[in-house]
PDB file of C-alpha atoms in Angstrom:
ATOM      1  CA  MET G   3       0.000   0.000   0.000  1.00 75.00           C
ATOM      2  CA  ALA G   4       1.201   3.507  -0.826  1.00 91.00           C
ATOM      3  CA  ARG G   5       0.788   4.541   2.795  1.00 97.00           C
ATOM      4  CA  ILE G   6       2.968   7.649   2.645  1.00 98.00           C
ATOM      5  CA  ALA G   7       1.324   9.097  -0.469  1.00 98.00           C
ATOM      6  CA  GLU G   8      -2.189   8.184   0.666  1.00 98.00           C
ATOM      7  CA  ASP G   9      -1.852   9.561   4.206  1.00 98.00           C
ATOM      8  CA  LEU G  10      -0.233  12.721   2.835  1.00 98.00           C
ATOM      9  CA  LEU G  11      -3.129  13.363   0.462  1.00 98.00           C
ATOM     10  CA  LEU G  12      -5.708  12.594   3.164  1.00 98.00           C
ATOM     11  CA  LEU G  13      -4.076  15.214   5.395  1.00 98.00           C
ATOM     12  CA  LEU G  14      -4.137  17.726   2.545  1.00 98.00           C
ATOM     13  CA  LEU G  15      -7.823  16.993   1.865  1.00 98.00           C
ATOM     14  CA  ASP G  16      -8.804  17.424   5.513  1.00 96.00           C
ATOM     15  CA  ASN G  17     -10.282  20.918   5.215  1.00 95.00           C
ATOM     16  CA  ALA G  18     -13.652  22.604   4.733  1.00 94.00           C
ATOM     17  CA  ALA G  19     -13.312  22.639   0.933  1.00 95.00           C
ATOM     18  CA  ALA G  20     -12.451  18.919   0.761  1.00 96.00           C
ATOM     19  CA  GLN G  21      -9.818  19.774  -1.816  1.00 96.00           C
ATOM     20  CA  PRO G  22      -6.029  19.583  -1.571  1.00 96.00           C
ATOM     21  CA  GLY G  23      -4.595  22.474   0.401  1.00 93.00           C
ATOM     22  CA  LEU G  24      -1.931  23.043  -2.256  1.00 96.00           C
ATOM     23  CA  GLN G  25      -2.090  24.197  -5.859  1.00 95.00           C
ATOM     24  CA  PRO G  26      -1.350  21.501  -8.477  1.00 95.00           C
ATOM     25  CA  ALA G  27       2.089  22.920  -9.240  1.00 96.00           C
ATOM     26  CA  ARG G  28       3.129  22.175  -5.648  1.00 97.00           C
ATOM     27  CA  LEU G  29       0.926  19.162  -4.970  1.00 98.00           C
ATOM     28  CA  GLN G  30       1.893  17.045  -7.978  1.00 98.00           C
ATOM     29  CA  PRO G  31       5.655  16.812  -7.360  1.00 98.00           C
ATOM     30  CA  LEU G  32       5.022  16.352  -3.635  1.00 98.00           C
ATOM     31  CA  LEU G  33       2.860  13.276  -4.245  1.00 98.00           C
ATOM     32  CA  ALA G  34       5.264  11.917  -6.846  1.00 98.00           C
ATOM     33  CA  GLY G  35       8.036  12.194  -4.274  1.00 98.00           C
ATOM     34  CA  ALA G  36       5.845  10.437  -1.707  1.00 98.00           C
ATOM     35  CA  VAL G  37       5.316   7.488  -4.057  1.00 98.00           C
ATOM     36  CA  LEU G  38       9.086   7.155  -4.469  1.00 98.00           C
ATOM     37  CA  LEU G  39       9.385   7.035  -0.689  1.00 98.00           C
ATOM     38  CA  ASP G  40       6.730   4.322  -0.495  1.00 98.00           C
ATOM     39  CA  LEU G  41       8.896   2.245  -2.823  1.00 97.00           C
ATOM     40  CA  ALA G  42      11.974   3.049  -0.740  1.00 97.00           C
ATOM     41  CA  TYR G  43      10.284   1.929   2.485  1.00 97.00           C
ATOM     42  CA  ASP G  44       9.366  -1.334   0.766  1.00 96.00           C
ATOM     43  CA  CYS G  45      13.076  -1.640  -0.143  1.00 96.00           C
ATOM     44  CA  ARG G  46      12.351  -1.607  -3.874  1.00 97.00           C
ATOM     45  CA  ILE G  47      14.462   1.450  -4.757  1.00 97.00           C
ATOM     46  CA  ARG G  48      17.418   3.338  -3.282  1.00 97.00           C
ATOM     47  CA  PRO G  49      20.090   5.823  -4.394  1.00 97.00           C
ATOM     48  CA  ALA G  50      23.041   4.238  -6.175  1.00 96.00           C
ATOM     49  CA  LEU G  51      26.064   3.337  -4.062  1.00 92.00           C
ATOM     50  CA  PRO G  52      29.526   4.763  -4.848  1.00 89.00           C
ATOM     51  CA  GLU G  53      30.847   1.384  -6.043  1.00 89.00           C
ATOM     52  CA  GLU G  54      27.993   0.809  -8.499  1.00 90.00           C
ATOM     53  CA  PRO G  55      28.482   1.489 -12.248  1.00 91.00           C
ATOM     54  CA  VAL G  56      25.893   4.295 -12.321  1.00 92.00           C
ATOM     55  CA  PRO G  57      26.149   7.902 -11.139  1.00 90.00           C
ATOM     56  CA  ALA G  58      25.644   8.300  -7.390  1.00 86.00           C
ATOM     57  CA  ASP G  59      22.627  10.599  -7.793  1.00 89.00           C
ATOM     58  CA  ARG G  60      20.550   7.973  -9.629  1.00 97.00           C
ATOM     59  CA  LEU G  61      17.791   5.847  -8.118  1.00 98.00           C
ATOM     60  CA  VAL G  62      18.152   2.127  -8.761  1.00 97.00           C
ATOM     61  CA  VAL G  63      15.631  -0.703  -8.475  1.00 96.00           C
ATOM     62  CA  LEU G  64      16.117  -3.549  -6.005  1.00 95.00           C
ATOM     63  CA  MET G  65      14.909  -7.093  -6.533  1.00 92.00           C
ATOM     64  CA  GLY G  66      11.469  -8.042  -5.292  1.00 90.00           C
ATOM     65  CA  PRO G  67       7.972  -9.117  -6.328  1.00 87.00           C
ATOM     66  CA  ALA G  68       5.886  -7.015  -8.660  1.00 82.00           C
ATOM     67  CA  PRO G  69       3.870  -4.527  -6.577  1.00 81.00           C
ATOM     68  CA  LEU G  70       0.128  -5.023  -6.459  1.00 81.00           C
ATOM     69  CA  ASP G  71      -0.587  -1.423  -5.507  1.00 91.00           C
ATOM     70  CA  PRO G  72      -1.592   0.584  -8.616  1.00 93.00           C
ATOM     71  CA  VAL G  73      -0.237   3.786  -7.081  1.00 96.00           C
ATOM     72  CA  VAL G  74       3.390   2.653  -6.871  1.00 96.00           C
ATOM     73  CA  ARG G  75       3.437   0.405  -9.951  1.00 95.00           C
ATOM     74  CA  PRO G  76       4.015   3.193 -12.533  1.00 96.00           C
ATOM     75  CA  ALA G  77       6.931   4.569 -10.513  1.00 96.00           C
ATOM     76  CA  LEU G  78       8.633   1.195 -10.265  1.00 97.00           C
ATOM     77  CA  THR G  79       8.046   0.515 -13.968  1.00 96.00           C
ATOM     78  CA  LEU G  80       9.674   3.840 -14.816  1.00 97.00           C
ATOM     79  CA  LEU G  81      12.751   3.150 -12.703  1.00 96.00           C
ATOM     80  CA  GLN G  82      13.089  -0.362 -14.104  1.00 96.00           C
ATOM     81  CA  GLU G  83      13.732   1.161 -17.526  1.00 96.00           C
ATOM     82  CA  ALA G  84      16.961   2.811 -16.366  1.00 95.00           C
ATOM     83  CA  PRO G  85      18.400   4.465 -13.248  1.00 96.00           C
ATOM     84  CA  ILE G  86      17.400   8.139 -13.158  1.00 97.00           C
ATOM     85  CA  THR G  87      17.641  10.965 -10.657  1.00 98.00           C
ATOM     86  CA  ALA G  88      14.891  11.629  -8.151  1.00 98.00           C
ATOM     87  CA  GLY G  89      14.203  14.925  -9.896  1.00 98.00           C
ATOM     88  CA  ALA G  90      13.769  13.255 -13.277  1.00 98.00           C
ATOM     89  CA  ALA G  91      11.514  10.577 -11.790  1.00 98.00           C
ATOM     90  CA  ILE G  92       9.341  13.196 -10.100  1.00 98.00           C
ATOM     91  CA  ALA G  93       9.084  15.182 -13.332  1.00 98.00           C
ATOM     92  CA  LYS G  94       7.889  12.106 -15.230  1.00 98.00           C
ATOM     93  CA  LEU G  95       5.471  10.909 -12.538  1.00 98.00           C
ATOM     94  CA  ARG G  96       3.961  14.142 -11.302  1.00 96.00           C
ATOM     95  CA  LYS G  97       1.213  14.534 -13.904  1.00 94.00           C
ATOM     96  CA  ARG G  98      -0.680  11.330 -13.097  1.00 95.00           C
ATOM     97  CA  THR G  99       0.227  10.519  -9.509  1.00 97.00           C
ATOM     98  CA  GLU G 100      -2.504  12.639  -7.910  1.00 97.00           C
ATOM     99  CA  ASP G 101      -5.150  10.839  -9.975  1.00 96.00           C
ATOM    100  CA  HIS G 102      -3.699   7.450  -9.052  1.00 97.00           C
ATOM    101  CA  VAL G 103      -3.751   8.248  -5.332  1.00 98.00           C
ATOM    102  CA  LEU G 104      -7.264   9.705  -5.474  1.00 97.00           C
ATOM    103  CA  ASP G 105      -8.517   6.659  -7.366  1.00 97.00           C
ATOM    104  CA  GLN G 106      -7.011   4.334  -4.781  1.00 97.00           C
ATOM    105  CA  LEU G 107      -8.529   6.291  -1.884  1.00 98.00           C
ATOM    106  CA  LEU G 108     -11.898   6.130  -3.644  1.00 97.00           C
ATOM    107  CA  ARG G 109     -11.601   2.369  -4.167  1.00 96.00           C
ATOM    108  CA  ALA G 110     -10.648   1.924  -0.524  1.00 96.00           C
ATOM    109  CA  GLY G 111     -13.692   3.889   0.615  1.00 97.00           C
ATOM    110  CA  GLN G 112     -11.609   6.602   2.291  1.00 97.00           C
ATOM    111  CA  ILE G 113     -13.115   9.505   0.311  1.00 98.00           C
ATOM    112  CA  HIS G 114     -16.116  10.426  -1.843  1.00 97.00           C
ATOM    113  CA  GLN G 115     -15.972  12.367  -5.112  1.00 96.00           C
ATOM    114  CA  ILE G 116     -18.334  15.278  -5.757  1.00 95.00           C
ATOM    115  CA  ALA G 117     -18.316  17.096  -9.096  1.00 91.00           C
ATOM    116  CA  LEU G 118     -18.178  20.873  -8.719  1.00 88.00           C
ATOM    117  CA  SER G 119     -18.218  21.643 -12.438  1.00 74.00           C
ATOM    118  CA  GLN G 120     -18.743  19.877 -15.746  1.00 73.00           C
ATOM    119  CA  ASN G 121     -16.934  21.235 -18.784  1.00 71.00           C
ATOM    120  CA  ARG G 122     -16.578  19.729 -22.245  1.00 65.00           C
ATOM    121  CA  PHE G 123     -13.299  21.404 -23.095  1.00 60.00           C
ATOM    122  CA  ARG G 124     -11.360  21.543 -19.818  1.00 62.00           C
ATOM    123  CA  ARG G 125     -10.851  19.402 -16.772  1.00 69.00           C
ATOM    124  CA  ASN G 126     -13.774  19.186 -14.358  1.00 71.00           C
ATOM    125  CA  SER G 127     -13.281  20.270 -10.753  1.00 87.00           C
ATOM    126  CA  TYR G 128     -14.134  18.070  -7.795  1.00 92.00           C
ATOM    127  CA  ALA G 129     -14.292  17.951  -4.026  1.00 96.00           C
ATOM    128  CA  TRP G 130     -13.235  14.820  -2.141  1.00 97.00           C
ATOM    129  CA  PRO G 131     -14.872  14.768   1.303  1.00 97.00           C
ATOM    130  CA  LEU G 132     -13.615  12.159   3.716  1.00 97.00           C
ATOM    131  CA  ALA G 133     -15.798   9.071   4.026  1.00 97.00           C
ATOM    132  CA  SER G 134     -14.296   8.256   7.417  1.00 95.00           C
ATOM    133  CA  ARG G 135     -12.109  10.253   9.777  1.00 96.00           C
ATOM    134  CA  THR G 136     -10.407   7.232  11.340  1.00 97.00           C
ATOM    135  CA  ARG G 137      -7.338   7.090   9.136  1.00 97.00           C
ATOM    136  CA  VAL G 138      -6.780  10.821   8.742  1.00 98.00           C
ATOM    137  CA  ASP G 139      -7.225  11.337  12.484  1.00 98.00           C
ATOM    138  CA  GLN G 140      -4.568   8.699  13.126  1.00 98.00           C
ATOM    139  CA  ALA G 141      -2.224  10.352  10.643  1.00 98.00           C
ATOM    140  CA  ARG G 142      -2.822  13.801  12.130  1.00 98.00           C
ATOM    141  CA  SER G 143      -2.373  12.555  15.694  1.00 98.00           C
ATOM    142  CA  ALA G 144       0.948  10.946  14.736  1.00 98.00           C
ATOM    143  CA  LEU G 145       2.020  14.160  12.995  1.00 98.00           C
ATOM    144  CA  LEU G 146       1.168  16.337  15.992  1.00 97.00           C
ATOM    145  CA  ALA G 147       2.791  13.938  18.449  1.00 97.00           C
ATOM    146  CA  ALA G 148       6.023  13.990  16.452  1.00 97.00           C
ATOM    147  CA  LEU G 149       6.071  17.758  15.985  1.00 96.00           C
ATOM    148  CA  PHE G 150       4.825  18.970  19.379  1.00 95.00           C
ATOM    149  CA  ASP G 151       5.228  16.173  21.907  1.00 94.00           C
ATOM    150  CA  GLY G 152       8.708  15.036  20.944  1.00 92.00           C
ATOM    151  CA  HIS G 153       7.569  11.525  20.043  1.00 96.00           C
ATOM    152  CA  ARG G 154       9.791   9.507  17.762  1.00 97.00           C
ATOM    153  CA  PRO G 155       7.817   9.424  14.513  1.00 98.00           C
ATOM    154  CA  ASP G 156       6.988   6.225  12.719  1.00 98.00           C
ATOM    155  CA  PRO G 157       8.536   5.999   9.224  1.00 98.00           C
ATOM    156  CA  THR G 158       5.385   7.118   7.400  1.00 98.00           C
ATOM    157  CA  THR G 159       4.998  10.203   9.603  1.00 98.00           C
ATOM    158  CA  ALA G 160       8.709  11.026   9.328  1.00 98.00           C
ATOM    159  CA  ALA G 161       8.495  10.847   5.530  1.00 98.00           C
ATOM    160  CA  ILE G 162       5.415  13.097   5.438  1.00 98.00           C
ATOM    161  CA  VAL G 163       7.027  15.672   7.730  1.00 98.00           C
ATOM    162  CA  SER G 164      10.203  15.609   5.648  1.00 98.00           C
ATOM    163  CA  LEU G 165       8.324  16.147   2.385  1.00 98.00           C
ATOM    164  CA  LEU G 166       6.149  18.958   3.733  1.00 98.00           C
ATOM    165  CA  HIS G 167       9.165  20.628   5.308  1.00 97.00           C
ATOM    166  CA  ALA G 168      11.227  20.385   2.112  1.00 97.00           C
ATOM    167  CA  THR G 169       8.471  22.081   0.096  1.00 97.00           C
ATOM    168  CA  GLN G 170       7.514  24.605   2.793  1.00 95.00           C
ATOM    169  CA  ALA G 171       4.025  23.103   2.765  1.00 97.00           C
ATOM    170  CA  LEU G 172       3.429  22.406   6.454  1.00 96.00           C
ATOM    171  CA  GLY G 173       1.024  25.354   6.426  1.00 95.00           C
ATOM    172  CA  ALA G 174      -1.294  23.310   4.228  1.00 96.00           C
ATOM    173  CA  VAL G 175      -2.017  20.950   7.125  1.00 96.00           C
ATOM    174  CA  LEU G 176      -1.343  23.119  10.202  1.00 95.00           C
ATOM    175  CA  SER G 177      -2.524  26.537  11.372  1.00 90.00           C
ATOM    176  CA  LEU G 178      -0.222  28.099  13.981  1.00 87.00           C
ATOM    177  CA  ASN G 179       0.919  31.411  15.396  1.00 88.00           C
ATOM    178  CA  ASP G 180       4.470  32.706  14.875  1.00 84.00           C
ATOM    179  CA  ARG G 181       5.813  31.023  17.994  1.00 87.00           C
ATOM    180  CA  GLY G 182       4.240  27.741  16.989  1.00 88.00           C
ATOM    181  CA  TRP G 183       5.801  27.939  13.549  1.00 92.00           C
ATOM    182  CA  GLN G 184       9.250  28.551  14.997  1.00 93.00           C
ATOM    183  CA  TRP G 185       8.914  25.376  17.027  1.00 92.00           C
ATOM    184  CA  VAL G 186       7.465  23.314  14.169  1.00 95.00           C
ATOM    185  CA  VAL G 187      10.073  24.357  11.616  1.00 94.00           C
ATOM    186  CA  SER G 188      12.868  23.489  14.028  1.00 95.00           C
ATOM    187  CA  ARG G 189      11.362  20.131  14.925  1.00 97.00           C
ATOM    188  CA  ALA G 190      10.541  19.294  11.293  1.00 97.00           C
ATOM    189  CA  SER G 191      14.127  20.051  10.314  1.00 97.00           C
ATOM    190  CA  GLU G 192      15.320  17.682  13.038  1.00 97.00           C
ATOM    191  CA  ILE G 193      13.036  14.906  11.795  1.00 97.00           C
ATOM    192  CA  ALA G 194      14.062  15.493   8.192  1.00 97.00           C
ATOM    193  CA  SER G 195      17.709  15.033   9.188  1.00 96.00           C
ATOM    194  CA  GLY G 196      16.930  11.388  10.029  1.00 95.00           C
ATOM    195  CA  THR G 197      17.080  11.381  13.826  1.00 95.00           C
ATOM    196  CA  TRP G 198      14.091   9.012  13.881  1.00 97.00           C
ATOM    197  CA  VAL G 199      15.879   6.163  12.069  1.00 97.00           C
ATOM    198  CA  ASP G 200      16.396   2.809  13.750  1.00 96.00           C
ATOM    199  CA  ASP G 201      19.783   1.830  12.319  1.00 95.00           C
ATOM    200  CA  GLU G 202      19.017  -1.860  12.824  1.00 97.00           C
ATOM    201  CA  LYS G 203      16.041  -1.690  10.451  1.00 97.00           C
ATOM    202  CA  MET G 204      17.044  -1.759   6.789  1.00 97.00           C
ATOM    203  CA  ALA G 205      13.700  -0.319   5.684  1.00 97.00           C
ATOM    204  CA  ASP G 206      14.182   2.727   7.949  1.00 98.00           C
ATOM    205  CA  VAL G 207      17.712   3.323   6.681  1.00 98.00           C
ATOM    206  CA  ASN G 208      16.692   2.911   3.048  1.00 97.00           C
ATOM    207  CA  LEU G 209      13.767   5.283   3.511  1.00 98.00           C
ATOM    208  CA  ALA G 210      15.985   7.896   5.151  1.00 98.00           C
ATOM    209  CA  VAL G 211      18.671   7.922   2.453  1.00 97.00           C
ATOM    210  CA  THR G 212      16.067   8.008  -0.312  1.00 98.00           C
ATOM    211  CA  THR G 213      14.202  10.794   1.497  1.00 98.00           C
ATOM    212  CA  ALA G 214      17.376  12.874   1.397  1.00 97.00           C
ATOM    213  CA  ALA G 215      17.547  12.465  -2.386  1.00 97.00           C
ATOM    214  CA  VAL G 216      13.866  13.252  -2.868  1.00 98.00           C
ATOM    215  CA  ARG G 217      14.001  16.288  -0.569  1.00 97.00           C
ATOM    216  CA  ALA G 218      16.913  17.691  -2.557  1.00 96.00           C
ATOM    217  CA  ALA G 219      14.931  17.245  -5.776  1.00 97.00           C
ATOM    218  CA  LEU G 220      11.864  18.987  -4.319  1.00 96.00           C
ATOM    219  CA  ALA G 221      13.648  21.872  -2.630  1.00 87.00           C
TER     220      ALA G 221
END
């Protein structure tokens, strides 16, 4: 399951308008980056190592079964063609990733789709109200606990914080005063640096090093 990308979009949809709290130009690369991190946490991709015969800034595919999740499948297929940078992967994936994640959330019964306009010659607009608050409340509670209570974030929460921090998009999911923002930015920077990683867990380590590459591409 594309847990990072799905939870990120649920958090961004959790508002009165039931629409993502970011414009497409910012949302699309953010979600594409999240899908790459879902693959990294599943240990299917990672940045190339210095001793490998590809440039160090490329993402390479690791052996494993074909993913069943339709959200991550296009990203893995792209990277199987040839190692490419995180920035190039995001550029190629960004256009369709939002639709893939929305479709999966609809199939899973996490959201509804409501048409706001119907146009023959341009894309229709929609709202996506939450069908259940259980999952988004869990994601938000984990986010707040990591940012304000000093809790060690789980990998999904750490990845979401790192992505939002890299793109200066935390304001799309939080509303704070100036003092609160000073605290959050400092704490988010700490999380993004990888302090949450359990060095004995390969998935954590792989996610952290891939997050660094994706954050650099998004910044």
